[in-house]
Short mmCIF file of C-alpha atoms in Angstrom, two decimals:
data_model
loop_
_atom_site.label_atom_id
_atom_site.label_comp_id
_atom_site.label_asym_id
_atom_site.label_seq_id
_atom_site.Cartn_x
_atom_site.Cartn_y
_atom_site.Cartn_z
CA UNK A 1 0.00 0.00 0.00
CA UNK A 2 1.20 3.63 -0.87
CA UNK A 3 0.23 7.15 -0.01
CA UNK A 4 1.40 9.27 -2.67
CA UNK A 5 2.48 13.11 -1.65
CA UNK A 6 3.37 15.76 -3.66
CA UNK A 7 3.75 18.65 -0.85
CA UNK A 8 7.15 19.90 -1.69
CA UNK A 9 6.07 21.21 -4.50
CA UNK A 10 4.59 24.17 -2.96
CA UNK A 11 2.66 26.94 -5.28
CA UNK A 12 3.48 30.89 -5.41
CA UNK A 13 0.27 32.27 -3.67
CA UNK A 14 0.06 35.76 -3.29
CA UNK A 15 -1.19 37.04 1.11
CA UNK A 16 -3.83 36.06 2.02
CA UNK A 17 -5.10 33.39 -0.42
CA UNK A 18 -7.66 31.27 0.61
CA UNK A 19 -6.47 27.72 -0.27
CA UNK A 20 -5.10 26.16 2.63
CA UNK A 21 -2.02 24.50 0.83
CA UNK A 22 -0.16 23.51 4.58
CA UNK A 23 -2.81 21.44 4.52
CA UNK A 24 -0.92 18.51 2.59
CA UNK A 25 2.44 18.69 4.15
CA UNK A 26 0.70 18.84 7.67
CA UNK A 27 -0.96 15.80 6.64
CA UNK A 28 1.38 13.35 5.58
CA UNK A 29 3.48 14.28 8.97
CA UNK A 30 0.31 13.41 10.87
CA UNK A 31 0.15 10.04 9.30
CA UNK A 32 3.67 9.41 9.46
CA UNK A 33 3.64 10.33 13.26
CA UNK A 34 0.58 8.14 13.49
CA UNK A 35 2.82 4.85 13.58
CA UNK A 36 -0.13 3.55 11.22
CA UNK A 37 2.66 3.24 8.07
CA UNK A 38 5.99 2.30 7.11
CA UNK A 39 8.34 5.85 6.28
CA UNK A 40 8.53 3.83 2.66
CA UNK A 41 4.50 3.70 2.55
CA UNK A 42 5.08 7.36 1.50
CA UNK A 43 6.24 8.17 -2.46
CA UNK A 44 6.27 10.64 -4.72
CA UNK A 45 4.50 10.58 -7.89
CA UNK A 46 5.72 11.02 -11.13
CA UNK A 47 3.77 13.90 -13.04
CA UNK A 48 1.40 12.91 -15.43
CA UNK A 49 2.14 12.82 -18.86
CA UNK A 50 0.28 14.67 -21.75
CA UNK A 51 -0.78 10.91 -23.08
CA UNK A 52 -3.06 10.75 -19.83
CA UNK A 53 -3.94 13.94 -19.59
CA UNK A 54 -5.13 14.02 -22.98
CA UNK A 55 -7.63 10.96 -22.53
CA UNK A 56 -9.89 13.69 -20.50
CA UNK A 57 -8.84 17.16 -21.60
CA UNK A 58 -8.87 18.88 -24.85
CA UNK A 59 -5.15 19.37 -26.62
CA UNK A 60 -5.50 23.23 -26.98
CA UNK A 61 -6.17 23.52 -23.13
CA UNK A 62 -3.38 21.10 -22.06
CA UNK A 63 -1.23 23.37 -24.39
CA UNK A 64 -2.66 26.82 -22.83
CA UNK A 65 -1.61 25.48 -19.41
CA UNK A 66 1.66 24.33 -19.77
CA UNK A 67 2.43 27.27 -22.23
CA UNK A 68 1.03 29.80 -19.55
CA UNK A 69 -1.21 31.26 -22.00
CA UNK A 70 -4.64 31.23 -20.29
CA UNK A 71 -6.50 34.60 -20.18
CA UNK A 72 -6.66 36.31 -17.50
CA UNK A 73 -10.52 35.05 -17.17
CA UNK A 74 -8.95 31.93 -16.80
CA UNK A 75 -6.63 32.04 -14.65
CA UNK A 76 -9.30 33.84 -12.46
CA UNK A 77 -11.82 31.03 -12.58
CA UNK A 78 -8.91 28.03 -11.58
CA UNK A 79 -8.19 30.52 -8.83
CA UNK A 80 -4.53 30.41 -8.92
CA UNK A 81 -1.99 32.70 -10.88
CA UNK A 82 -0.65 30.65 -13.61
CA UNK A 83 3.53 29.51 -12.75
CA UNK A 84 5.33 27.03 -13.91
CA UNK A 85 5.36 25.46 -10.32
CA UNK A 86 1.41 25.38 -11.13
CA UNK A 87 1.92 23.21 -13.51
CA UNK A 88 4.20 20.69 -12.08
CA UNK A 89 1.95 20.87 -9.04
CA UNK A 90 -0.92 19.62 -11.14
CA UNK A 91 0.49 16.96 -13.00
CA UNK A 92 1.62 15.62 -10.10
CA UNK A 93 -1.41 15.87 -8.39
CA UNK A 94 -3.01 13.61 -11.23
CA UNK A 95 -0.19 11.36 -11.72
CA UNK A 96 -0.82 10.13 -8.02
CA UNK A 97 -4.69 9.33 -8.59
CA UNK A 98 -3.21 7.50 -11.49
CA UNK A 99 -0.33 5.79 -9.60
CA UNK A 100 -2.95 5.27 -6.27
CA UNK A 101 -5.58 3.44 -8.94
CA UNK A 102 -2.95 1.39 -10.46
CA UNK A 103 -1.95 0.12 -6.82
CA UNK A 104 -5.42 -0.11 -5.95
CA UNK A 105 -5.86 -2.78 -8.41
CA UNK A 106 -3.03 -4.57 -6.83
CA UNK A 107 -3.38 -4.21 -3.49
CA UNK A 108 -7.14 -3.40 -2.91
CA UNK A 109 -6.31 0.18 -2.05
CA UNK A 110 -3.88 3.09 -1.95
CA UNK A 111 -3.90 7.13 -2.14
CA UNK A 112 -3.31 10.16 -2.86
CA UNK A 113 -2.87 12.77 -0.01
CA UNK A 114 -4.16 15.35 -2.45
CA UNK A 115 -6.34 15.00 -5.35
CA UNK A 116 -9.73 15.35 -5.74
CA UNK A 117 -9.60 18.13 -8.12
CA UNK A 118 -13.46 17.87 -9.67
CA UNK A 119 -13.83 21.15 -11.50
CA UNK A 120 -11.79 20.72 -14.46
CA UNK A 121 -13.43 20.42 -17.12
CA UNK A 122 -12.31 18.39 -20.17
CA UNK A 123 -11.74 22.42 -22.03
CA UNK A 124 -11.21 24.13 -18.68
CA UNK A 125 -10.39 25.08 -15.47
CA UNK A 126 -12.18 26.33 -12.55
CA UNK A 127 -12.48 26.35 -8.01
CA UNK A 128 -8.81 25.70 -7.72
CA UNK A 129 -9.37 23.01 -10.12
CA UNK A 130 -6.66 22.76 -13.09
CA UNK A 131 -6.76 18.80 -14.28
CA UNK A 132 -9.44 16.42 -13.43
CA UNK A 133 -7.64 13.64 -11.84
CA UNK A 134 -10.04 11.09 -11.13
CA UNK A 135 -11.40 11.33 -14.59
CA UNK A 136 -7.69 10.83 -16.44
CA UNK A 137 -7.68 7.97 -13.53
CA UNK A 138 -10.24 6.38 -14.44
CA UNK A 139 -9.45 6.23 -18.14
CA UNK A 140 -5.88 5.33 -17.56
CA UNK A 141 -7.02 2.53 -16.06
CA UNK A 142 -8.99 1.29 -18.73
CA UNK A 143 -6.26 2.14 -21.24
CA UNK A 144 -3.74 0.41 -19.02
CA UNK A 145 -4.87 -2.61 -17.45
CA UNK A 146 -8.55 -3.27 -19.33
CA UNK A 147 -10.56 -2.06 -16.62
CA UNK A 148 -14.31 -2.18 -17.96
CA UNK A 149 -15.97 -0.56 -14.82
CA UNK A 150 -15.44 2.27 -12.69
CA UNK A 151 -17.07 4.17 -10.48
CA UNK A 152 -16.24 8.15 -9.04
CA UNK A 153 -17.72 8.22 -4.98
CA UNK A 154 -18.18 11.99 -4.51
CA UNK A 155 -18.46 13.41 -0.77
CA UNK A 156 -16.94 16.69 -1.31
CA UNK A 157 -19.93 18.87 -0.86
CA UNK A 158 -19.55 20.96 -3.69
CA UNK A 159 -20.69 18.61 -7.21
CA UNK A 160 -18.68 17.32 -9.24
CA UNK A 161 -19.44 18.91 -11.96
CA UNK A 162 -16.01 18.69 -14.20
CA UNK A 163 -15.91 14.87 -13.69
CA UNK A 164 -19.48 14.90 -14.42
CA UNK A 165 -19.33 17.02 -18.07
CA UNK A 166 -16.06 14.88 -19.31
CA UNK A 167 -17.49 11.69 -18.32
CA UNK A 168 -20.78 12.05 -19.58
CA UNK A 169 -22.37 9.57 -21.63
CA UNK A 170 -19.54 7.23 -21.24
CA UNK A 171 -21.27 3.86 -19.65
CA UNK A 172 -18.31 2.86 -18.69
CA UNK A 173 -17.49 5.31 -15.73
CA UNK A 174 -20.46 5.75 -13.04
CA UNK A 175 -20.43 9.19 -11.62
CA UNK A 176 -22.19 9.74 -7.82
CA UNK A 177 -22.12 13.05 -6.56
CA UNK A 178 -23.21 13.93 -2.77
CA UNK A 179 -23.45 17.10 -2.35
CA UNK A 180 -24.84 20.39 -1.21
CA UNK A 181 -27.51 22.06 -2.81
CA UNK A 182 -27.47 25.34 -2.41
CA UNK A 183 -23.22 25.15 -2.93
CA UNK A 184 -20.33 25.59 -5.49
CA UNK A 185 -21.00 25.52 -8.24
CA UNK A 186 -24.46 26.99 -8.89
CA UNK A 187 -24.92 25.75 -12.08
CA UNK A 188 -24.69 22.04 -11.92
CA UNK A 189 -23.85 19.13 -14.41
CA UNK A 190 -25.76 15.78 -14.49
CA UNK A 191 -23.42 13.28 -12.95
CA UNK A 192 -25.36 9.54 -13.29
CA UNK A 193 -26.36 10.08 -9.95
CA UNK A 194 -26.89 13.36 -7.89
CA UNK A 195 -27.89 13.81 -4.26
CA UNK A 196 -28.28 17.63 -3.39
CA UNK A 197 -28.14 18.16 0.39
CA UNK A 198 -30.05 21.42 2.01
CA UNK A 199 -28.08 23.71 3.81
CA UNK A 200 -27.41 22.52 7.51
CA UNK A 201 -27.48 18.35 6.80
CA UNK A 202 -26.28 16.61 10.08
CA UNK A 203 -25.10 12.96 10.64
CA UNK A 204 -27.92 11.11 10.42
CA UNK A 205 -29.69 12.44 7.47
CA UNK A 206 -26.12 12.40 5.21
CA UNK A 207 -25.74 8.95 6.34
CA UNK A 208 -28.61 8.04 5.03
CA UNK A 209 -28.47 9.74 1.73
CA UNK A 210 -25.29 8.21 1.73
CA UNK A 211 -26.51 4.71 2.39
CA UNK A 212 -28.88 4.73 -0.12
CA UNK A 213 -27.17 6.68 -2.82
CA UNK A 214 -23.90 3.79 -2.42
CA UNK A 215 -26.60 0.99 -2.79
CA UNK A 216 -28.03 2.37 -5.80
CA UNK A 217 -24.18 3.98 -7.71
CA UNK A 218 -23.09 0.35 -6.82
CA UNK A 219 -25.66 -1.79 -8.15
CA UNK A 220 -25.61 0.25 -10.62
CA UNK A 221 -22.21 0.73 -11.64
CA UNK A 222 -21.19 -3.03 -10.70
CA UNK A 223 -17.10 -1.56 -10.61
CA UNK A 224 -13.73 -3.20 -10.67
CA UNK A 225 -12.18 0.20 -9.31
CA UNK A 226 -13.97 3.11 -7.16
CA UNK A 227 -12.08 6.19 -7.15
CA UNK A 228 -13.69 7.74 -3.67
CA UNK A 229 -13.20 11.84 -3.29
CA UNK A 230 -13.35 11.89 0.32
CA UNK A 231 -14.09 15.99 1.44
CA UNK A 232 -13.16 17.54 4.79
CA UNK A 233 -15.82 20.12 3.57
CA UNK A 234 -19.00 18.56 5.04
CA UNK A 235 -17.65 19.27 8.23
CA UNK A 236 -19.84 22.02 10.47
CA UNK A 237 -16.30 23.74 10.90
CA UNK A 238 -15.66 24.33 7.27
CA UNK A 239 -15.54 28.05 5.88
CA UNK A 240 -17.07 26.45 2.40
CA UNK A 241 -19.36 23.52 3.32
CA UNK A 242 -22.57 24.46 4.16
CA UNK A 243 -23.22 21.62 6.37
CA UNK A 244 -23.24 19.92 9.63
CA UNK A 245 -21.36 17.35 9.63
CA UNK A 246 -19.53 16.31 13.02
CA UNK A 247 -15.88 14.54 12.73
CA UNK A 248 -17.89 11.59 13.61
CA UNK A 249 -20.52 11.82 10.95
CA UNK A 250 -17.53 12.19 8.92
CA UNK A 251 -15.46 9.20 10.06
CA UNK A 252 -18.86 6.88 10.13
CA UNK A 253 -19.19 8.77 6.15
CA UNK A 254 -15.95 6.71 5.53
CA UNK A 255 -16.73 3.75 7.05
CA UNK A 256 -19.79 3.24 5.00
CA UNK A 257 -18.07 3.87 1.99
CA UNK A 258 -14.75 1.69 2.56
CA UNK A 259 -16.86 -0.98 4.01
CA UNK A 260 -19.27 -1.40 1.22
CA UNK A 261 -16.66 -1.60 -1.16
CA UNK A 262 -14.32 -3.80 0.71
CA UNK A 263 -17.70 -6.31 1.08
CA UNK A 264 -17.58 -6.51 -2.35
CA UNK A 265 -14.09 -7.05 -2.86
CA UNK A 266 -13.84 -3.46 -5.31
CA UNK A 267 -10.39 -2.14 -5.26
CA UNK A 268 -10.43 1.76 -4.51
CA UNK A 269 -8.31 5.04 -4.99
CA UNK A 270 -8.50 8.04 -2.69
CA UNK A 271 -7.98 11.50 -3.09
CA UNK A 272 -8.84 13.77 -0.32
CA UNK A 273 -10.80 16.58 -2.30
CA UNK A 274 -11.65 19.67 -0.53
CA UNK A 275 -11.42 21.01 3.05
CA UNK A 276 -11.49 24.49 3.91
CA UNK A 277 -11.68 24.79 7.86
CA UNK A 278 -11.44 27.75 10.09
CA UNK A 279 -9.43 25.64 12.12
CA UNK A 280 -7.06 23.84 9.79
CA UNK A 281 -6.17 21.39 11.73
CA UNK A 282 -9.75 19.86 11.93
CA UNK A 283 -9.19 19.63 7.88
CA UNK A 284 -6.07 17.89 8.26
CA UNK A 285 -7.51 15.58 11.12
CA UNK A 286 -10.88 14.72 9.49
CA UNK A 287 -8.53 14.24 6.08
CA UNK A 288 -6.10 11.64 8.18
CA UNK A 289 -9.04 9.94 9.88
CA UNK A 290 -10.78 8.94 6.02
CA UNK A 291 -6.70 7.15 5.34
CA UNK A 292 -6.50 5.80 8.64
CA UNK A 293 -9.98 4.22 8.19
CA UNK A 294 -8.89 2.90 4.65
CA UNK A 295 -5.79 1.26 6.91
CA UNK A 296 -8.23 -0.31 9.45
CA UNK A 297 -10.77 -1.85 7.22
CA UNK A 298 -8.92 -2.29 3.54
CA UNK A 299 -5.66 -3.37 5.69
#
């Protein structure tokens, strides 16, 4: 099993920007304090290539990005100022959902302690968002090892719409978004299932949306490989979220997910997705309690 990290490679953000980027290094020291994994549990990915990238973006955007010539409209709707270290960030970022679902297979799970970038769109950009990862994930594994099935487990409560617009009307990728209505973004995409929360969802009624909406993706979906976008942004302590979610609605969140797919033996790659507290470290701790979960029921 591997968590894949790509903190070191640390973006340019102007004062005061809102992304909480110490989030990632903060959390792979928690886990490796946590005695929970082996110092060589921990790699770093290689970037993704353009040949993956290109399976769910469009050629003239890959080329805008790595060129640094988005518009300034752009640039304003990823939410970052373009730099090369943007760049680099971002491949890597998808190169270790890609690395995490290709262990997955092998190992019946593994990670990235990033990730979860669900905004791209195949043509664009947008909410901090600059390559999709779990949708170049998901068809890497079906270009690399003949995956027919996947399925994308949403819980970051904004939609995911990007994943949703590049993977429509392709059977062979199930898309289940739980999320919050009334949130990011306000115009929505059809993902092949939706679940729109109202403002203020506790525990009990997101677990059993949750329950529910996991019976239904997986029946329907019938995957080899679930790529699950965990969220710390349901949490009631979130500046973004919405909702009400306690850390132990949260950790029970993961426990239903991880344990319905380990009962039916589907191999799964997390990314942590969003998670925007007031108190950061109750996004890094709700973000190390989904991978220490995965380590005490996937093993």
């Amino acid at each position: 099993m591997t968590l894949y990290y790509a903190d070191h490679f640390v973006l340019p953000l102007p004062p005061g920007h809102r992304f909480p980027m110490a989030k990632y290094a903060r959390l792979r020291e928690r886990l490796a304090a946590s005695g929970a994994f082996r110092a060589d549990e921990f790699r770093v990915p290689e970037a993704a290539g353009d040949a993956a990238i290109l399976r769910a973006h469009d050629a003239d955007y890959l080329a805008r990005v790595t060129g640094g010539t988005l518009s300034s409209a752009e640039i304003r709707r990823i939410g970052f100022p373009w730099s090369q270290a943007l760049v680099e960030r971002s491949r890597r970022s998808a190169g270790a959902t890609v690395a995490a679902a290709r262990d997955a297979l092998v190992q019946g799970w593994s990670a990235n302690l990033a990730g979860g970038t669900h905004h791209a769109f195949r043509d664009r950009g947008e909410g901090f968002c600059v390559f999709n990862d779990a949708a170049i994930a998901a068809r890497a594994m079906q270009a690399e090892a003949g995956i027919a099935r996947v399925a994308v487990i949403d819980c970051d409560v904004h939609q995911g719409n990007g994943t949703a617009a590049i993977l429509r009307g392709d059977e062979s990728v199930f898309t289940f978004s739980l999320h919050g209505e009334r949130n990011f973004p306000f115009t929505k995409e059809a993902s092949d299932l939706d679940i729109e929360l109202p403002d203020g969802t506790g525990d009990a009624e997101y677990l059993r949306h949750l329950g529910r909406g996991l019976d239904e993706a997986l029946r329907r979906a019938r995957p080899q490989l679930a790529i699950y976008l965990a969220g710390a942004d349901p949490h009631e302590g979130d500046r973004l979220g919405r909702l009400k979610l306690t850390k132990g609605g949260l950790e029970r969140r993961d426990e239903t997910v991880l344990g319905r797919l380990s009962s039916r033996g589907i191999a799964v790659a997390i990314a942590m997705a969003g998670g925007y507290g007031h108190d950061i470290d109750d996004t890094v701790g709700i973000h190390a309690t989904t991978i220490l979960a995965a380590r005490r029921i996937l093993g």
